[in-house]
């Protein structure tokens, strides 16, 4: 790699050269000779080594495939006084959050009609028409783009602002931008240049953006409805950020993106058109052909102006909006090319080093654009000359930070247009490589699904960040934008067998055609069942991933060897850890492998609801055995692992009682241990394997089973939990369960609930998923309709079907009584029959587990965990408050303290031993041990003798306390405990329960429920009142029909 020449010490002459050429406005052109000679170079400045590149392969690596390796570095400090917090000054999670907030708004903007611009275009034309002599277009264009940006963002002319305010903003904005450019060149020395005029200009810019925020929040304060389009952006941002200054900063970022870029593009376009009359004449002819007689322009016509697109592409090529930029290595990494004598070897970039990249010079490389690369020739964009230019053309940046407004400015003519699918057809993908540029090309083919059995591989993956920021080229020269995960699949998975056919939902379904999307979603279960193989992409992986794969495959081989010798498979001996010095190194190595396996099972792929369908249905039509290790492959960049291999190993570990090691291994790389918490992949693998076995055995999975099991899984679209489950469950008789991506989410939830309430036998389990006491995203839903988007961890579905783990069923209303109910969908009401039992008098909320605290796996773990003593003191206080309630209740009812303690522990574990299969003394001792250890952790043992007793019997105490803690976690968990007013009952229920809520027994249900009076009907008689469902609950002495003798059935209305 060459070095940019310099003569002075510390290369200060490079800086002088820049400032000397700045007045001529030819800074970029002054470096063209050096960059043409060295497209990748080192720059030595201030004793530091930096780099500059114009190679598209390096830009793709920095901005896309190795995106996480690079950050903004000193850019944030240089821009922050002017811009504040936002997408141009943030990295990591804050940037992702800001980008997602703005992405949603740009989706809304993209659907605006071109008439939004009419008034501003008329004003611009009128201004130019009334001018005399030579006219400077650029100031007029900047005023025009500021006005149109305001119109797009706020929907109307800014009230309360004069023309002078807009002009002052523009002047301050331009000056502050110039100073920021200088500060960026100073890098870490930016603090040395912050003149007073710059600070005043920044204040003016923020005051201007703050005006819009103030106007919107003023309407909010007086309770007015937000004006459509005008304040929706600001109020949406404020609802998320809850800080007016942060909202203001986000607006500044959007203003700079909308005003400067478009004004510069317009300025250069007119500058070039008047110097190339041939191009101007052809453009006029194209416009007149599509808009005869001076008709107004509409979006469909705009998309047909192909020569206009060629002109704009050529302008953006020669004069890119962001000509030079820089990234700093967040860790030691590599650039793909630039090293070696031929410049084709990788270059090591050390952590902290800066790499500049010049889009201006890349767009003028003769190796990419031919010998006339410096000339203005729009025709180069016609035909196939540049159809595979890929990362050689970056008008809107690239990768995850690609311009959010690219679709607003860029017509759809460059985007791949999906041909429509026929009935029962699906779209397959294969790859080819362009011989000239080396770009990967996507080829699509339509085929009948039934005729394609076993002809393709289906991909399972997480979308991750839903922003489509990565461009992939298609066979007709056009392109598609996909997410990072899809781009990685095309880079690392598909090339293993590039000529094979693949099915990837993001590419093989037209995501913009909701009708096609809905139809394809109905086929997805069949698509995965007909595939010859399912490849699950879990990400590029880490060293831990490779170690986990090695560990699982080693254990699988041990299991195979035992089976070949007709021995019962067991890994207990293999993974035992004897405590002697000779095996300490071996023990450390095994501990590292457990951490690696836990890291693998923490992958977000295991939490995705669509993965349930994709794994359960994988290759079913192919007749593949569930124990074939190659039917589903978990894929990383360098390694693969059979899903069924992982499932079998975890099954043996469970049999050997070794899975606890996955709870305590921690070490996920982010500083958190996760002690006491099962990784999501552990549950998912066991669940998927069980349901997969059912499907392969031709056993129909019931819809309620699917929805129960899917409750904790995640989806990017709130309809998907329903749609994904429907794909692998049996049909519900007489129920019309719609699939519709056009309909509002709430309407879909109500439609499903109504349809299922109308089917015999489907009503009880639904109510256990509903209630305002649960976590709910859609607050306008009727209380009796489940919010399927929720992943509330304490939905007690188990209490409907069985107890916390196993044992006899609850049946609070005594069997068998058919529910009587009627749904009035138009009024949002559900009518049913119930007995009202009592109201809640007291609520006892258990303090949440803090980081590092959790179920104990050794008594000594409390020393290793260093738990928060205050937390355990609060937990003891919580228990004592419940005991005080019970003591007051026992004095009135004649119950002694022993019986009161029994009520407490039976409630905390959901009356686990109701059938007395295990002697009650076992649970009483476990409860006492658990209570003692809580006192120990809180430092609250009453005497030193008790402490000595605890330490002397720590082995047995640990075993008993662990059993009770485990049962409690599976039953009551962290739901609030409550006591009732008259009958002094003890129970627990959903998080949102309140004092005054009413316990009832609903006819036909197996557990009690909590209701809350609708405030609009307060004061009426019970049968006339309207109630809101709070949720299902457990109540001691009400779970087996006792409540049926406590009152009469009444007709109730739930809203």
Short mmCIF file of N, CA and C in Angstrom, two decimals, residues 533-659:
data_model
loop_
_atom_site.label_atom_id
_atom_site.label_comp_id
_atom_site.label_asym_id
_atom_site.label_seq_id
_atom_site.Cartn_x
_atom_site.Cartn_y
_atom_site.Cartn_z
N UNK A 533 -34.17 -29.78 2.52
CA UNK A 533 -33.35 -29.46 3.68
C UNK A 533 -33.69 -28.05 4.14
N UNK A 534 -33.63 -27.84 5.44
CA UNK A 534 -33.83 -26.51 6.00
C UNK A 534 -32.51 -26.05 6.60
N UNK A 535 -32.05 -24.89 6.17
CA UNK A 535 -30.81 -24.31 6.68
C UNK A 535 -31.17 -23.14 7.59
N UNK A 536 -30.78 -23.23 8.84
CA UNK A 536 -31.09 -22.19 9.82
C UNK A 536 -29.85 -21.32 10.03
N UNK A 537 -29.96 -20.05 9.69
CA UNK A 537 -28.84 -19.12 9.83
C UNK A 537 -28.91 -18.47 11.21
N UNK A 538 -27.88 -18.75 12.03
CA UNK A 538 -27.81 -18.20 13.39
C UNK A 538 -26.85 -17.04 13.50
N UNK A 539 -26.37 -16.56 12.37
CA UNK A 539 -25.41 -15.45 12.38
C UNK A 539 -24.01 -15.94 12.08
N UNK A 540 -23.10 -15.02 11.94
CA UNK A 540 -21.73 -15.38 11.55
C UNK A 540 -21.02 -16.17 12.63
N UNK A 541 -21.44 -15.98 13.87
CA UNK A 541 -20.85 -16.77 14.96
C UNK A 541 -19.58 -16.16 15.51
N UNK A 542 -19.09 -16.79 16.57
CA UNK A 542 -17.88 -16.36 17.26
C UNK A 542 -17.04 -17.58 17.56
N UNK A 543 -15.93 -17.36 18.27
CA UNK A 543 -15.14 -18.50 18.72
C UNK A 543 -15.94 -19.41 19.62
N UNK A 544 -16.86 -18.83 20.40
CA UNK A 544 -17.74 -19.63 21.24
C UNK A 544 -18.61 -20.55 20.40
N UNK A 545 -19.09 -20.06 19.26
CA UNK A 545 -19.95 -20.87 18.41
C UNK A 545 -19.23 -22.12 17.94
N UNK A 546 -18.00 -21.94 17.48
CA UNK A 546 -17.22 -23.08 17.00
C UNK A 546 -16.96 -24.06 18.14
N UNK A 547 -16.65 -23.53 19.31
CA UNK A 547 -16.40 -24.41 20.46
C UNK A 547 -17.66 -25.17 20.84
N UNK A 548 -18.83 -24.51 20.76
CA UNK A 548 -20.09 -25.17 21.08
C UNK A 548 -20.38 -26.30 20.10
N UNK A 549 -20.15 -26.06 18.81
CA UNK A 549 -20.37 -27.11 17.81
C UNK A 549 -19.46 -28.30 18.09
N UNK A 550 -18.20 -28.03 18.37
CA UNK A 550 -17.26 -29.13 18.69
C UNK A 550 -17.74 -29.91 19.91
N UNK A 551 -18.20 -29.21 20.93
CA UNK A 551 -18.64 -29.84 22.16
C UNK A 551 -19.85 -30.74 21.91
N UNK A 552 -20.85 -30.22 21.19
CA UNK A 552 -22.06 -31.01 20.92
C UNK A 552 -21.73 -32.23 20.06
N UNK A 553 -20.92 -32.05 19.05
CA UNK A 553 -20.58 -33.19 18.18
C UNK A 553 -19.76 -34.23 18.93
N UNK A 554 -18.91 -33.79 19.84
CA UNK A 554 -18.15 -34.75 20.65
C UNK A 554 -19.09 -35.57 21.53
N UNK A 555 -20.06 -34.90 22.16
CA UNK A 555 -21.02 -35.62 23.01
C UNK A 555 -21.90 -36.54 22.17
N UNK A 556 -22.28 -36.10 20.97
CA UNK A 556 -23.10 -36.94 20.10
C UNK A 556 -22.35 -38.21 19.69
N UNK A 557 -21.06 -38.07 19.43
CA UNK A 557 -20.25 -39.25 19.09
C UNK A 557 -20.18 -40.22 20.27
N UNK A 558 -20.06 -39.68 21.49
CA UNK A 558 -20.02 -40.55 22.68
C UNK A 558 -21.35 -41.32 22.80
N UNK A 559 -22.46 -40.61 22.55
CA UNK A 559 -23.77 -41.26 22.61
C UNK A 559 -23.85 -42.37 21.58
N UNK A 560 -23.38 -42.10 20.35
CA UNK A 560 -23.39 -43.11 19.30
C UNK A 560 -22.56 -44.33 19.66
N UNK A 561 -21.41 -44.11 20.27
CA UNK A 561 -20.56 -45.23 20.66
C UNK A 561 -21.26 -46.11 21.70
N UNK A 562 -21.94 -45.47 22.65
CA UNK A 562 -22.65 -46.24 23.67
C UNK A 562 -23.78 -47.06 23.05
N UNK A 563 -24.50 -46.45 22.13
CA UNK A 563 -25.60 -47.17 21.49
C UNK A 563 -25.08 -48.34 20.66
N UNK A 564 -23.94 -48.14 20.02
CA UNK A 564 -23.38 -49.23 19.22
C UNK A 564 -22.99 -50.42 20.09
N UNK A 565 -22.71 -50.15 21.36
CA UNK A 565 -22.37 -51.21 22.31
C UNK A 565 -23.58 -51.64 23.12
N UNK A 566 -24.76 -51.16 22.69
CA UNK A 566 -26.02 -51.50 23.33
C UNK A 566 -26.04 -51.10 24.81
N UNK A 567 -25.41 -49.94 25.08
CA UNK A 567 -25.42 -49.38 26.43
C UNK A 567 -26.41 -48.22 26.49
N UNK A 568 -26.96 -47.99 27.68
CA UNK A 568 -27.84 -46.84 27.83
C UNK A 568 -26.99 -45.57 27.77
N UNK A 569 -27.34 -44.65 26.84
CA UNK A 569 -26.53 -43.44 26.71
C UNK A 569 -26.55 -42.61 27.99
N UNK A 570 -25.40 -42.21 28.44
CA UNK A 570 -25.27 -41.35 29.61
C UNK A 570 -23.99 -40.55 29.48
N UNK A 571 -24.08 -39.27 29.83
CA UNK A 571 -22.92 -38.38 29.75
C UNK A 571 -22.46 -37.92 31.13
N UNK A 572 -23.05 -38.51 32.16
CA UNK A 572 -22.72 -38.07 33.53
C UNK A 572 -21.25 -38.28 33.84
N UNK A 573 -20.73 -39.46 33.47
CA UNK A 573 -19.32 -39.75 33.75
C UNK A 573 -18.41 -38.86 32.91
N UNK A 574 -18.79 -38.69 31.65
CA UNK A 574 -17.98 -37.90 30.72
C UNK A 574 -17.81 -36.47 31.21
N UNK A 575 -18.89 -35.93 31.83
CA UNK A 575 -18.88 -34.52 32.21
C UNK A 575 -18.76 -34.30 33.71
N UNK A 576 -18.40 -35.37 34.45
CA UNK A 576 -18.23 -35.21 35.89
C UNK A 576 -17.01 -34.36 36.16
N UNK A 577 -17.02 -33.71 37.32
CA UNK A 577 -15.92 -32.80 37.66
C UNK A 577 -15.37 -33.13 39.04
N UNK A 578 -14.58 -34.20 39.17
CA UNK A 578 -14.01 -34.54 40.48
C UNK A 578 -13.10 -33.42 40.98
N UNK A 579 -13.20 -33.16 42.27
CA UNK A 579 -12.45 -32.04 42.85
C UNK A 579 -11.08 -32.50 43.33
N UNK A 580 -10.17 -32.71 42.40
CA UNK A 580 -8.79 -32.97 42.78
C UNK A 580 -7.90 -32.21 41.81
N UNK A 581 -6.69 -31.82 42.27
CA UNK A 581 -5.83 -30.95 41.47
C UNK A 581 -5.50 -31.51 40.09
N UNK A 582 -5.41 -32.82 39.94
CA UNK A 582 -4.98 -33.40 38.66
C UNK A 582 -6.01 -33.17 37.56
N UNK A 583 -7.25 -32.87 37.94
CA UNK A 583 -8.28 -32.68 36.92
C UNK A 583 -8.75 -31.24 36.82
N UNK A 584 -8.07 -30.31 37.50
CA UNK A 584 -8.53 -28.92 37.49
C UNK A 584 -8.51 -28.32 36.09
N UNK A 585 -7.43 -28.58 35.31
CA UNK A 585 -7.35 -28.04 33.96
C UNK A 585 -8.48 -28.61 33.10
N UNK A 586 -8.73 -29.90 33.26
CA UNK A 586 -9.82 -30.52 32.50
C UNK A 586 -11.16 -29.91 32.87
N UNK A 587 -11.34 -29.64 34.17
CA UNK A 587 -12.60 -29.03 34.62
C UNK A 587 -12.79 -27.64 34.02
N UNK A 588 -11.70 -26.86 33.96
CA UNK A 588 -11.80 -25.53 33.37
C UNK A 588 -12.18 -25.61 31.90
N UNK A 589 -11.62 -26.58 31.19
CA UNK A 589 -11.94 -26.73 29.78
C UNK A 589 -13.42 -27.10 29.60
N UNK A 590 -13.92 -28.00 30.45
CA UNK A 590 -15.33 -28.39 30.35
C UNK A 590 -16.23 -27.20 30.67
N UNK A 591 -15.85 -26.40 31.69
CA UNK A 591 -16.65 -25.22 32.03
C UNK A 591 -16.72 -24.25 30.85
N UNK A 592 -15.61 -24.12 30.14
CA UNK A 592 -15.60 -23.25 28.97
C UNK A 592 -16.54 -23.77 27.89
N UNK A 593 -16.61 -25.09 27.75
CA UNK A 593 -17.51 -25.68 26.75
C UNK A 593 -18.98 -25.47 27.13
N UNK A 594 -19.28 -25.55 28.43
CA UNK A 594 -20.65 -25.27 28.87
C UNK A 594 -21.03 -23.83 28.55
N UNK A 595 -20.09 -22.90 28.78
CA UNK A 595 -20.37 -21.50 28.46
C UNK A 595 -20.62 -21.32 26.97
N UNK A 596 -19.84 -22.03 26.16
CA UNK A 596 -20.02 -21.92 24.70
C UNK A 596 -21.38 -22.47 24.28
N UNK A 597 -21.80 -23.58 24.87
CA UNK A 597 -23.10 -24.16 24.53
C UNK A 597 -24.22 -23.22 24.96
N UNK A 598 -24.08 -22.63 26.13
CA UNK A 598 -25.09 -21.67 26.58
C UNK A 598 -25.16 -20.49 25.62
N UNK A 599 -24.00 -20.01 25.16
CA UNK A 599 -23.97 -18.89 24.22
C UNK A 599 -24.71 -19.24 22.94
N UNK A 600 -24.55 -20.45 22.45
CA UNK A 600 -25.28 -20.89 21.25
C UNK A 600 -26.79 -20.86 21.50
N UNK A 601 -27.21 -21.34 22.66
CA UNK A 601 -28.64 -21.43 22.96
C UNK A 601 -29.26 -20.06 23.29
N UNK A 602 -28.43 -19.03 23.40
CA UNK A 602 -28.94 -17.67 23.60
C UNK A 602 -29.26 -16.98 22.28
N UNK A 603 -29.02 -17.63 21.16
CA UNK A 603 -29.28 -17.02 19.85
C UNK A 603 -30.75 -16.61 19.75
N UNK A 604 -30.98 -15.43 19.16
CA UNK A 604 -32.35 -14.94 19.01
C UNK A 604 -33.16 -15.81 18.04
N UNK A 605 -32.50 -16.65 17.25
CA UNK A 605 -33.23 -17.55 16.34
C UNK A 605 -34.18 -18.44 17.13
N UNK A 606 -33.79 -18.86 18.31
CA UNK A 606 -34.62 -19.77 19.12
C UNK A 606 -35.85 -19.06 19.70
N UNK A 607 -35.91 -17.74 19.62
CA UNK A 607 -37.03 -16.99 20.20
C UNK A 607 -38.04 -16.55 19.15
N UNK A 608 -37.81 -16.84 17.87
CA UNK A 608 -38.65 -16.35 16.79
C UNK A 608 -39.83 -17.29 16.57
N UNK A 609 -41.04 -16.73 16.49
CA UNK A 609 -42.23 -17.57 16.41
C UNK A 609 -42.30 -18.33 15.09
N UNK A 610 -41.82 -17.71 13.99
CA UNK A 610 -41.86 -18.41 12.71
C UNK A 610 -40.96 -19.64 12.71
N UNK A 611 -39.92 -19.62 13.55
CA UNK A 611 -39.01 -20.78 13.63
C UNK A 611 -39.76 -22.01 14.11
N UNK A 612 -40.77 -21.81 14.96
CA UNK A 612 -41.59 -22.95 15.39
C UNK A 612 -42.14 -23.69 14.18
N UNK A 613 -42.78 -22.94 13.28
CA UNK A 613 -43.35 -23.56 12.09
C UNK A 613 -42.27 -24.16 11.20
N UNK A 614 -41.17 -23.44 11.01
CA UNK A 614 -40.14 -23.87 10.07
C UNK A 614 -39.45 -25.15 10.53
N UNK A 615 -39.22 -25.28 11.83
CA UNK A 615 -38.56 -26.49 12.34
C UNK A 615 -39.55 -27.65 12.45
N UNK A 616 -40.74 -27.37 12.97
CA UNK A 616 -41.72 -28.44 13.16
C UNK A 616 -42.11 -29.07 11.82
N UNK A 617 -42.26 -28.25 10.79
CA UNK A 617 -42.70 -28.75 9.49
C UNK A 617 -41.56 -29.14 8.56
N UNK A 618 -40.32 -28.95 8.99
CA UNK A 618 -39.17 -29.15 8.10
C UNK A 618 -39.14 -30.55 7.49
N UNK A 619 -39.17 -30.61 6.16
CA UNK A 619 -38.95 -31.84 5.40
C UNK A 619 -39.96 -32.94 5.70
N UNK A 620 -41.12 -32.58 6.27
CA UNK A 620 -42.11 -33.60 6.64
C UNK A 620 -42.57 -34.40 5.41
N UNK A 621 -42.82 -33.69 4.31
CA UNK A 621 -43.29 -34.38 3.10
C UNK A 621 -42.22 -35.28 2.49
N UNK A 622 -40.96 -35.06 2.87
CA UNK A 622 -39.87 -35.88 2.33
C UNK A 622 -39.75 -37.19 3.08
N UNK A 623 -40.49 -37.34 4.19
CA UNK A 623 -40.41 -38.57 4.97
C UNK A 623 -39.11 -38.70 5.73
N UNK A 624 -38.48 -37.55 6.04
CA UNK A 624 -37.21 -37.58 6.74
C UNK A 624 -37.43 -37.93 8.20
N UNK A 625 -36.66 -38.84 8.72
CA UNK A 625 -36.77 -39.22 10.13
C UNK A 625 -36.40 -38.05 11.01
N UNK A 626 -37.07 -37.93 12.13
CA UNK A 626 -36.75 -36.83 13.04
C UNK A 626 -35.36 -36.96 13.64
N UNK A 627 -34.73 -38.08 13.50
CA UNK A 627 -33.39 -38.25 14.04
C UNK A 627 -32.33 -38.24 12.95
N UNK A 628 -32.69 -37.78 11.74
CA UNK A 628 -31.70 -37.63 10.69
C UNK A 628 -30.96 -36.33 10.91
N UNK A 629 -29.66 -36.38 11.10
CA UNK A 629 -28.90 -35.23 11.54
C UNK A 629 -28.74 -34.14 10.49
N UNK A 630 -29.12 -34.42 9.23
CA UNK A 630 -28.90 -33.44 8.17
C UNK A 630 -30.19 -32.80 7.64
N UNK A 631 -31.35 -33.10 8.20
CA UNK A 631 -32.59 -32.51 7.70
C UNK A 631 -32.69 -31.03 8.05
N UNK A 632 -32.21 -30.64 9.23
CA UNK A 632 -32.17 -29.23 9.64
C UNK A 632 -30.76 -28.94 10.10
N UNK A 633 -30.12 -27.97 9.48
CA UNK A 633 -28.75 -27.62 9.84
C UNK A 633 -28.71 -26.21 10.42
N UNK A 634 -28.09 -26.07 11.58
CA UNK A 634 -27.83 -24.76 12.17
C UNK A 634 -26.51 -24.26 11.58
N UNK A 635 -26.54 -23.10 10.92
CA UNK A 635 -25.41 -22.65 10.13
C UNK A 635 -24.78 -21.38 10.71
N UNK A 636 -23.44 -21.41 10.79
CA UNK A 636 -22.65 -20.22 11.07
C UNK A 636 -21.76 -19.97 9.85
N UNK A 637 -20.94 -18.95 9.93
CA UNK A 637 -20.08 -18.65 8.79
C UNK A 637 -19.15 -19.81 8.46
N UNK A 638 -18.62 -20.47 9.49
CA UNK A 638 -17.60 -21.49 9.26
C UNK A 638 -18.02 -22.89 9.68
N UNK A 639 -19.10 -23.02 10.41
CA UNK A 639 -19.48 -24.33 10.94
C UNK A 639 -20.96 -24.59 10.76
N UNK A 640 -21.34 -25.87 10.77
CA UNK A 640 -22.74 -26.26 10.76
C UNK A 640 -22.96 -27.31 11.84
N UNK A 641 -24.20 -27.42 12.31
CA UNK A 641 -24.56 -28.38 13.34
C UNK A 641 -25.98 -28.86 13.08
N UNK A 642 -26.18 -30.16 13.09
CA UNK A 642 -27.51 -30.71 12.89
C UNK A 642 -28.42 -30.39 14.07
N UNK A 643 -29.62 -29.88 13.78
CA UNK A 643 -30.57 -29.56 14.84
C UNK A 643 -30.90 -30.81 15.66
N UNK A 644 -31.11 -31.92 14.99
CA UNK A 644 -31.47 -33.14 15.71
C UNK A 644 -30.31 -33.69 16.51
N UNK A 645 -29.08 -33.39 16.09
CA UNK A 645 -27.91 -33.73 16.90
C UNK A 645 -27.96 -32.96 18.21
N UNK A 646 -28.21 -31.65 18.12
CA UNK A 646 -28.31 -30.82 19.32
C UNK A 646 -29.46 -31.30 20.20
N UNK A 647 -30.60 -31.62 19.60
CA UNK A 647 -31.76 -32.05 20.38
C UNK A 647 -31.46 -33.34 21.13
N UNK A 648 -30.80 -34.29 20.48
CA UNK A 648 -30.52 -35.57 21.15
C UNK A 648 -29.54 -35.37 22.30
N UNK A 649 -28.53 -34.55 22.09
CA UNK A 649 -27.55 -34.31 23.17
C UNK A 649 -28.24 -33.64 24.35
N UNK A 650 -29.07 -32.62 24.11
CA UNK A 650 -29.77 -31.96 25.21
C UNK A 650 -30.72 -32.92 25.92
N UNK A 651 -31.32 -33.84 25.16
CA UNK A 651 -32.20 -34.84 25.78
C UNK A 651 -31.44 -35.74 26.75
N UNK A 652 -30.26 -36.18 26.37
CA UNK A 652 -29.46 -37.02 27.26
C UNK A 652 -28.99 -36.22 28.47
N UNK A 653 -28.60 -34.97 28.25
CA UNK A 653 -28.18 -34.13 29.37
C UNK A 653 -29.32 -33.93 30.36
N UNK A 654 -30.54 -33.82 29.85
CA UNK A 654 -31.70 -33.69 30.73
C UNK A 654 -31.91 -34.96 31.53
N UNK A 655 -31.80 -36.11 30.88
CA UNK A 655 -31.94 -37.40 31.57
C UNK A 655 -30.90 -37.54 32.67
N UNK A 656 -29.69 -37.04 32.41
CA UNK A 656 -28.60 -37.14 33.39
C UNK A 656 -28.61 -36.00 34.41
N UNK A 657 -29.67 -35.16 34.38
CA UNK A 657 -29.77 -34.02 35.30
C UNK A 657 -28.56 -33.09 35.22
N UNK A 658 -28.09 -32.85 34.00
CA UNK A 658 -26.92 -32.00 33.80
C UNK A 658 -27.28 -30.64 33.19
N UNK A 659 -28.55 -30.43 32.85
CA UNK A 659 -28.92 -29.17 32.21
C UNK A 659 -28.74 -27.97 33.13
#
